[in-house]
Amino acid sequence: MTRERIVSLRNPWFTRSVGITAAIAIVAAVVGFVWLPLQHPGERFKSVWDAICSAAGLVRNAAPGTQIVRADYPTTRVEIDPQMLSGASAESIGRGATLALRCTMCHGARGLSQADTPNLAGQYPVAIYKELLDFKTGARVSAIMAPLVADLSDADMRDLAAYYAYLPRVTSSGAAAGEAPPIVTSGAPLRSIAPCGACHGEVDSKASAAWLEGQPAVYLRTQLEAFASGARRNDIGEQMRNVARGMTAAEIDAASEFYARAQ
Amino acid sequence: MWNSRRLVLAHLWFAFASFGAALPLGEWQMFIRSPLHPWISDPEWYYRSVTAHGTTMAYVFPTLVAMGFGYFVTEQALRRPMVGLRWAWLGFALVVVGTIAAIVPVALGRASVLYTFYPPLIGHPSYYIGIVLVVVGSWVWVALMSINMYRWKRDNPGAPVPFPMFATVAGSYLWAWTAVGAALELLFQIIPVALGLRDTIDAGLARVFFSWTLHAIVYFWLMPAYIAYYTIVPRAIGGRLFSDTMGRIAFILFLVVAMPIGIHHAFEDPQIGSGFKYLHSVVTAVVALPTVLTVFTICASVEIAGRLRGGKGVLGWLAALPWRNPVMLGAALSFVMLGFGGAGGLINMSYQLNATVHNTQWITGHFHLIFAGAIVIMYFVIAYDIWPHLTGRTLDSFGLMRAQLWTWFIGMIVLTFPWHWVGILGMPRRMAFYDYTDPAIAPQALSVTMSVIGGAILVISGVLFFIVLVRGQTTLRTEPAVYRFSVAVRPPRTLPAALNGFGLWLGLMVALTIVNYGFPIAHSLATPGTAVPAVKVGERW
């Protein structure tokens, strides 16, 4: 009894259990990797091996002649991760301050604007860097900004981002923002609109989403309308275009005015 | 001989205390996303609560029940002192320390990633390290189960390992291998990112690793319940176990086929080939077999009891059963929930049908019905059955026990049936906010409200459970009779070696895992450019 060998072709428990398990695996594999893929209408495999590779999940090149759709406009080239541009040096901030002298006409001496242009003081460095680069590559179109960024180097843009991020944000003027509108706190789930605050700071902050509190209402409204119409399209995943397209005019007004009040 | 009494009691008290803490969180979640409560405006609180509820209920509670019950079985079934008592206490300490290390960052909102981790979300490292400690503590238990069984076999050459011990060791081996997937994900993928050593993670590979753990962990949760079906229920109602061999085969089948099926949780994941999804679907269908065997064997065992009690005819034995016995009642209610939950599970494992319910509330309804319903009600039954042997005091609030089991059953049905229904209607899961004023989902408001009521009944049932146990600490001390497990109609005198050990079955389990997981894992590892930036939760920047 105790000397009974388990791993032996004479032991029926071994042969049957291994045999049944192997049979189930083999039959399932033949069905799943060969028969089912070949039954798929619309899939044209060159060979059985091709079908097996497809069912195994191998990354395959598109079949010859397949039309690949590409955007017919410049798309953003900025790749962002959450740790990007954190921990700027004092030198970088200093260089940024010098470069920023040419921005003061519109964005204010300390990054605070009275001209309905964005307040840059305290803005996330990633947001500034991304927009500068997008203006330079044409991913974001602006007749005013394009010539100003044309001769900025990558290091210049990082320095500018560091400088503006370093400046103190708009201080509270005492005007209460009031209760946030539903579009900011809850979004509109049934229209697939996430809450503004889920990325822009009311609820959570996501990499590359800009700090919106205290920005001019006119600017925010214009940008939302530009996203909705497709005039602005430097959101690589179309996340802002999809959101703005689904927003009503009233929601665009409510969100813009709330963020302009909030400081 | 009875060495591990305090050890078992410590495990079960900590298990049930964690259950008691996590239970109201579940009801709170159900309530605040129902039409009965206005939107809390900050989803972070919701996900924090879901993480705490899931982590406690999925990792801490069932692991400790399995460990404590396993130590109980070791001494009571082998009829000799357990080897490695100090190691067992060390394992328990690891679980306790791990639980605290994991729950503190969750409570502080630094790890609201849900218990299934969901990389590229990354929480505080202490959360993941805590869970690793819980798993390591449970691996001490696995080792002790194995050592105790093999020492007994060495001292009793040729004798059949008592069935309760055989089943417990099967459960421990299943867990040891099951936990490897999540352990690989945590140790090699998530924890290095959480510690700041890397800032990208291959989320697709992480999901494959987690699926390795995610389905079989349910069978690990199930093991104490199944062991109780076979070894407690027939004895408690005055019957016999229909077949010892059938029981062994059921547990062996669980060991071999419960593990390599987890990709059916990832049917919508693009990084896995459809062929492997089909393979996992087939093996998932096979795993219904040990459950069908169990249902047959236990029904037959219960019928024996009914006929021994004088029941006659095709259905007369049912009426003769001791329905006022909490073990009988709990097992019957558990079977009803297992039946409904199992039927839902067949839909989940079918590739095409799954597409209609994937990521809907159907899934949450399903796993609550199976785990919180069919399995946890058996944890209560186990506690009621063995408590007098742990405390040396009688547990005599039978009316309360019945009320507790009935409310658990009714609450779970009222909770999960509408939950399944709204899933079919398309209600997504893992969302904190539903706008019931929108005409598109307004009709779901009634179903969700019913689920809230079901949850409230469950909380009441949880309170009743603790009242029963606390009352059991104040009753008169007695010396309980020697604990007995069910005896089979034909107790085995000898067994083929294959049914008295695990070598063959562990070999098949590992082989099938390699067949089903080897290529998807290797392919992910070999494909460049699959890592994405990690998203740290709970850190504002």
PDB file of N, CA, C and O in Angstrom, chain A residues 81-124:
ATOM      1  N   ASP A  81       4.177  62.372 -17.337  1.00  0.00           N
ATOM      2  CA  ASP A  81       3.915  61.478 -16.223  1.00  0.00           C
ATOM      3  C   ASP A  81       3.815  62.330 -14.961  1.00  0.00           C
ATOM      4  O   ASP A  81       4.242  63.486 -14.944  1.00  0.00           O
ATOM      5  N   PRO A  82       3.210  61.774 -13.928  1.00  0.00           N
ATOM      6  CA  PRO A  82       2.879  62.617 -12.771  1.00  0.00           C
ATOM      7  C   PRO A  82       4.092  63.230 -12.073  1.00  0.00           C
ATOM      8  O   PRO A  82       3.970  64.240 -11.380  1.00  0.00           O
ATOM      9  N   GLN A  83       5.251  62.618 -12.239  1.00  0.00           N
ATOM     10  CA  GLN A  83       6.421  63.155 -11.531  1.00  0.00           C
ATOM     11  C   GLN A  83       7.190  64.181 -12.369  1.00  0.00           C
ATOM     12  O   GLN A  83       8.159  64.775 -11.904  1.00  0.00           O
ATOM     13  N   MET A  84       6.726  64.412 -13.570  1.00  0.00           N
ATOM     14  CA  MET A  84       7.471  65.265 -14.494  1.00  0.00           C
ATOM     15  C   MET A  84       7.611  66.699 -13.956  1.00  0.00           C
ATOM     16  O   MET A  84       6.660  67.251 -13.397  1.00  0.00           O
ATOM     17  N   LEU A  85       8.801  67.284 -14.141  1.00  0.00           N
ATOM     18  CA  LEU A  85       9.092  68.683 -13.810  1.00  0.00           C
ATOM     19  C   LEU A  85       8.940  69.010 -12.332  1.00  0.00           C
ATOM     20  O   LEU A  85       8.836  70.176 -11.962  1.00  0.00           O
ATOM     21  N   SER A  86       8.913  67.995 -11.490  1.00  0.00           N
ATOM     22  CA  SER A  86       8.836  68.311 -10.064  1.00  0.00           C
ATOM     23  C   SER A  86      10.247  68.624  -9.560  1.00  0.00           C
ATOM     24  O   SER A  86      11.231  68.131 -10.095  1.00  0.00           O
ATOM     25  N   GLY A  87      10.335  69.457  -8.560  1.00  0.00           N
ATOM     26  CA  GLY A  87      11.621  69.777  -7.948  1.00  0.00           C
ATOM     27  C   GLY A  87      12.524  70.632  -8.814  1.00  0.00           C
ATOM     28  O   GLY A  87      13.666  70.264  -9.103  1.00  0.00           O
ATOM     29  N   ALA A  88      12.032  71.803  -9.258  1.00  0.00           N
ATOM     30  CA  ALA A  88      12.863  72.698 -10.086  1.00  0.00           C
ATOM     31  C   ALA A  88      13.954  73.363  -9.236  1.00  0.00           C
ATOM     32  O   ALA A  88      13.755  73.644  -8.061  1.00  0.00           O
ATOM     33  N   SER A  89      15.103  73.638  -9.874  1.00  0.00           N
ATOM     34  CA  SER A  89      16.199  74.285  -9.143  1.00  0.00           C
ATOM     35  C   SER A  89      15.988  75.795  -9.107  1.00  0.00           C
ATOM     36  O   SER A  89      15.228  76.362  -9.912  1.00  0.00           O
ATOM     37  N   ALA A  90      16.663  76.452  -8.176  1.00  0.00           N
ATOM     38  CA  ALA A  90      16.565  77.913  -8.065  1.00  0.00           C
ATOM     39  C   ALA A  90      17.081  78.575  -9.347  1.00  0.00           C
ATOM     40  O   ALA A  90      16.549  79.601  -9.789  1.00  0.00           O
ATOM     41  N   GLU A  91      18.105  77.982  -9.962  1.00  0.00           N
ATOM     42  CA  GLU A  91      18.652  78.538 -11.196  1.00  0.00           C
ATOM     43  C   GLU A  91      17.609  78.510 -12.301  1.00  0.00           C
ATOM     44  O   GLU A  91      17.452  79.462 -13.069  1.00  0.00           O
ATOM     45  N   SER A  92      16.893  77.377 -12.364  1.00  0.00           N
ATOM     46  CA  SER A  92      15.873  77.245 -13.399  1.00  0.00           C
ATOM     47  C   SER A  92      14.789  78.303 -13.200  1.00  0.00           C
ATOM     48  O   SER A  92      14.358  78.961 -14.162  1.00  0.00           O
ATOM     49  N   ILE A  93      14.384  78.496 -11.953  1.00  0.00           N
ATOM     50  CA  ILE A  93      13.354  79.506 -11.664  1.00  0.00           C
ATOM     51  C   ILE A  93      13.872  80.894 -12.040  1.00  0.00           C
ATOM     52  O   ILE A  93      13.165  81.719 -12.642  1.00  0.00           O
ATOM     53  N   GLY A  94      15.128  81.140 -11.734  1.00  0.00           N
ATOM     54  CA  GLY A  94      15.714  82.448 -12.041  1.00  0.00           C
ATOM     55  C   GLY A  94      15.770  82.710 -13.543  1.00  0.00           C
ATOM     56  O   GLY A  94      15.401  83.792 -14.017  1.00  0.00           O
ATOM     57  N   ARG A  95      16.198  81.702 -14.289  1.00  0.00           N
ATOM     58  CA  ARG A  95      16.226  81.860 -15.744  1.00  0.00           C
ATOM     59  C   ARG A  95      14.820  82.088 -16.274  1.00  0.00           C
ATOM     60  O   ARG A  95      14.584  82.937 -17.150  1.00  0.00           O
ATOM     61  N   GLY A  96      13.863  81.347 -15.689  1.00  0.00           N
ATOM     62  CA  GLY A  96      12.472  81.497 -16.101  1.00  0.00           C
ATOM     63  C   GLY A  96      11.987  82.914 -15.853  1.00  0.00           C
ATOM     64  O   GLY A  96      11.265  83.504 -16.679  1.00  0.00           O
ATOM     65  N   ALA A  97      12.394  83.520 -14.716  1.00  0.00           N
ATOM     66  CA  ALA A  97      11.943  84.868 -14.378  1.00  0.00           C
ATOM     67  C   ALA A  97      12.434  85.864 -15.427  1.00  0.00           C
ATOM     68  O   ALA A  97      11.704  86.791 -15.820  1.00  0.00           O
ATOM     69  N   THR A  98      13.657  85.653 -15.900  1.00  0.00           N
ATOM     70  CA  THR A  98      14.188  86.561 -16.935  1.00  0.00           C
ATOM     71  C   THR A  98      13.420  86.391 -18.237  1.00  0.00           C
ATOM     72  O   THR A  98      12.983  87.368 -18.854  1.00  0.00           O
ATOM     73  N   LEU A  99      13.230  85.131 -18.614  1.00  0.00           N
ATOM     74  CA  LEU A  99      12.494  84.872 -19.853  1.00  0.00           C
ATOM     75  C   LEU A  99      11.073  85.407 -19.780  1.00  0.00           C
ATOM     76  O   LEU A  99      10.499  85.837 -20.784  1.00  0.00           O
ATOM     77  N   ALA A 100      10.496  85.401 -18.584  1.00  0.00           N
ATOM     78  CA  ALA A 100       9.080  85.763 -18.428  1.00  0.00           C
ATOM     79  C   ALA A 100       8.847  87.248 -18.648  1.00  0.00           C
ATOM     80  O   ALA A 100       7.692  87.677 -18.764  1.00  0.00           O
ATOM     81  N   LEU A 101       9.923  88.029 -18.708  1.00  0.00           N
ATOM     82  CA  LEU A 101       9.730  89.470 -18.914  1.00  0.00           C
ATOM     83  C   LEU A 101       8.942  89.730 -20.201  1.00  0.00           C
ATOM     84  O   LEU A 101       8.192  90.683 -20.303  1.00  0.00           O
ATOM     85  N   ARG A 102       9.138  88.864 -21.176  1.00  0.00           N
ATOM     86  CA  ARG A 102       8.435  89.076 -22.452  1.00  0.00           C
ATOM     87  C   ARG A 102       6.971  88.645 -22.387  1.00  0.00           C
ATOM     88  O   ARG A 102       6.238  88.802 -23.353  1.00  0.00           O
ATOM     89  N   CYS A 103       6.559  88.035 -21.275  1.00  0.00           N
ATOM     90  CA  CYS A 103       5.180  87.563 -21.157  1.00  0.00           C
ATOM     91  C   CYS A 103       4.310  88.531 -20.362  1.00  0.00           C
ATOM     92  O   CYS A 103       3.083  88.378 -20.308  1.00  0.00           O
ATOM     93  N   THR A 104       4.970  89.500 -19.710  1.00  0.00           N
ATOM     94  CA  THR A 104       4.264  90.325 -18.728  1.00  0.00           C
ATOM     95  C   THR A 104       3.166  91.185 -19.351  1.00  0.00           C
ATOM     96  O   THR A 104       2.199  91.526 -18.681  1.00  0.00           O
ATOM     97  N   MET A 105       3.326  91.532 -20.630  1.00  0.00           N
ATOM     98  CA  MET A 105       2.338  92.399 -21.275  1.00  0.00           C
ATOM     99  C   MET A 105       0.917  91.840 -21.118  1.00  0.00           C
ATOM    100  O   MET A 105      -0.017  92.578 -20.825  1.00  0.00           O
ATOM    101  N   CYS A 106       0.804  90.547 -21.314  1.00  0.00           N
ATOM    102  CA  CYS A 106      -0.537  89.951 -21.204  1.00  0.00           C
ATOM    103  C   CYS A 106      -0.756  89.226 -19.882  1.00  0.00           C
ATOM    104  O   CYS A 106      -1.842  89.245 -19.329  1.00  0.00           O
ATOM    105  N   HIS A 107       0.292  88.535 -19.397  1.00  0.00           N
ATOM    106  CA  HIS A 107       0.079  87.652 -18.241  1.00  0.00           C
ATOM    107  C   HIS A 107       0.421  88.324 -16.918  1.00  0.00           C
ATOM    108  O   HIS A 107       0.403  87.662 -15.878  1.00  0.00           O
ATOM    109  N   GLY A 108       0.743  89.618 -16.945  1.00  0.00           N
ATOM    110  CA  GLY A 108       0.964  90.343 -15.704  1.00  0.00           C
ATOM    111  C   GLY A 108       2.383  90.199 -15.200  1.00  0.00           C
ATOM    112  O   GLY A 108       3.091  89.241 -15.509  1.00  0.00           O
ATOM    113  N   ALA A 109       2.796  91.187 -14.383  1.00  0.00           N
ATOM    114  CA  ALA A 109       4.179  91.224 -13.900  1.00  0.00           C
ATOM    115  C   ALA A 109       4.489  90.035 -13.002  1.00  0.00           C
ATOM    116  O   ALA A 109       5.600  89.519 -12.992  1.00  0.00           O
ATOM    117  N   ARG A 110       3.496  89.579 -12.253  1.00  0.00           N
ATOM    118  CA  ARG A 110       3.725  88.445 -11.352  1.00  0.00           C
ATOM    119  C   ARG A 110       2.825  87.264 -11.727  1.00  0.00           C
ATOM    120  O   ARG A 110       2.385  86.508 -10.873  1.00  0.00           O
ATOM    121  N   GLY A 111       2.530  87.179 -13.009  1.00  0.00           N
ATOM    122  CA  GLY A 111       1.746  86.047 -13.478  1.00  0.00           C
ATOM    123  C   GLY A 111       0.260  86.186 -13.211  1.00  0.00           C
ATOM    124  O   GLY A 111      -0.493  85.225 -13.350  1.00  0.00           O
ATOM    125  N   LEU A 112      -0.165  87.400 -12.828  1.00  0.00           N
ATOM    126  CA  LEU A 112      -1.588  87.629 -12.595  1.00  0.00           C
ATOM    127  C   LEU A 112      -2.073  88.637 -13.614  1.00  0.00           C
ATOM    128  O   LEU A 112      -1.513  89.728 -13.731  1.00  0.00           O
ATOM    129  N   SER A 113      -3.124  88.280 -14.322  1.00  0.00           N
ATOM    130  CA  SER A 113      -3.538  89.079 -15.470  1.00  0.00           C
ATOM    131  C   SER A 113      -4.835  89.826 -15.189  1.00  0.00           C
ATOM    132  O   SER A 113      -5.708  89.332 -14.479  1.00  0.00           O
ATOM    133  N   GLN A 114      -4.941  91.026 -15.756  1.00  0.00           N
ATOM    134  CA  GLN A 114      -6.196  91.770 -15.696  1.00  0.00           C
ATOM    135  C   GLN A 114      -6.854  91.773 -17.069  1.00  0.00           C
ATOM    136  O   GLN A 114      -7.819  92.494 -17.289  1.00  0.00           O
ATOM    137  N   ALA A 115      -6.296  91.031 -18.024  1.00  0.00           N
ATOM    138  CA  ALA A 115      -6.708  91.175 -19.418  1.00  0.00           C
ATOM    139  C   ALA A 115      -7.443  89.951 -19.950  1.00  0.00           C
ATOM    140  O   ALA A 115      -7.442  89.694 -21.139  1.00  0.00           O
ATOM    141  N   ASP A 116      -8.071  89.195 -19.047  1.00  0.00           N
ATOM    142  CA  ASP A 116      -8.782  87.974 -19.436  1.00  0.00           C
ATOM    143  C   ASP A 116      -7.878  86.933 -20.097  1.00  0.00           C
ATOM    144  O   ASP A 116      -8.353  86.035 -20.795  1.00  0.00           O
ATOM    145  N   THR A 117      -6.583  87.101 -19.941  1.00  0.00           N
ATOM    146  CA  THR A 117      -5.655  86.031 -20.330  1.00  0.00           C
ATOM    147  C   THR A 117      -5.408  85.184 -19.086  1.00  0.00           C
ATOM    148  O   THR A 117      -5.646  85.644 -17.969  1.00  0.00           O
ATOM    149  N   PRO A 118      -4.923  83.957 -19.261  1.00  0.00           N
ATOM    150  CA  PRO A 118      -4.803  83.075 -18.087  1.00  0.00           C
ATOM    151  C   PRO A 118      -3.833  83.615 -17.031  1.00  0.00           C
ATOM    152  O   PRO A 118      -2.797  84.196 -17.365  1.00  0.00           O
ATOM    153  N   ASN A 119      -4.199  83.436 -15.768  1.00  0.00           N
ATOM    154  CA  ASN A 119      -3.263  83.681 -14.674  1.00  0.00           C
ATOM    155  C   ASN A 119      -2.303  82.508 -14.617  1.00  0.00           C
ATOM    156  O   ASN A 119      -2.731  81.365 -14.538  1.00  0.00           O
ATOM    157  N   LEU A 120      -1.016  82.814 -14.665  1.00  0.00           N
ATOM    158  CA  LEU A 120      -0.043  81.723 -14.669  1.00  0.00           C
ATOM    159  C   LEU A 120       0.587  81.488 -13.307  1.00  0.00           C
ATOM    160  O   LEU A 120       1.246  80.472 -13.094  1.00  0.00           O
ATOM    161  N   ALA A 121       0.401  82.418 -12.387  1.00  0.00           N
ATOM    162  CA  ALA A 121       1.051  82.295 -11.073  1.00  0.00           C
ATOM    163  C   ALA A 121       0.533  81.058 -10.362  1.00  0.00           C
ATOM    164  O   ALA A 121      -0.672  80.904 -10.173  1.00  0.00           O
ATOM    165  N   GLY A 122       1.457  80.173 -10.002  1.00  0.00           N
ATOM    166  CA  GLY A 122       1.084  78.984  -9.250  1.00  0.00           C
ATOM    167  C   GLY A 122       0.500  77.871 -10.104  1.00  0.00           C
ATOM    168  O   GLY A 122       0.081  76.845  -9.577  1.00  0.00           O
ATOM    169  N   GLN A 123       0.482  78.081 -11.425  1.00  0.00           N
ATOM    170  CA  GLN A 123      -0.026  77.026 -12.308  1.00  0.00           C
ATOM    171  C   GLN A 123       0.919  75.818 -12.242  1.00  0.00           C
ATOM    172  O   GLN A 123       2.120  75.956 -11.998  1.00  0.00           O
ATOM    173  N   TYR A 124       0.381  74.612 -12.455  1.00  0.00           N
ATOM    174  CA  TYR A 124       1.241  73.427 -12.463  1.00  0.00           C
ATOM    175  C   TYR A 124       2.279  73.568 -13.573  1.00  0.00           C
ATOM    176  O   TYR A 124       1.943  73.930 -14.709  1.00  0.00           O
TER     177      TYR A 124
END
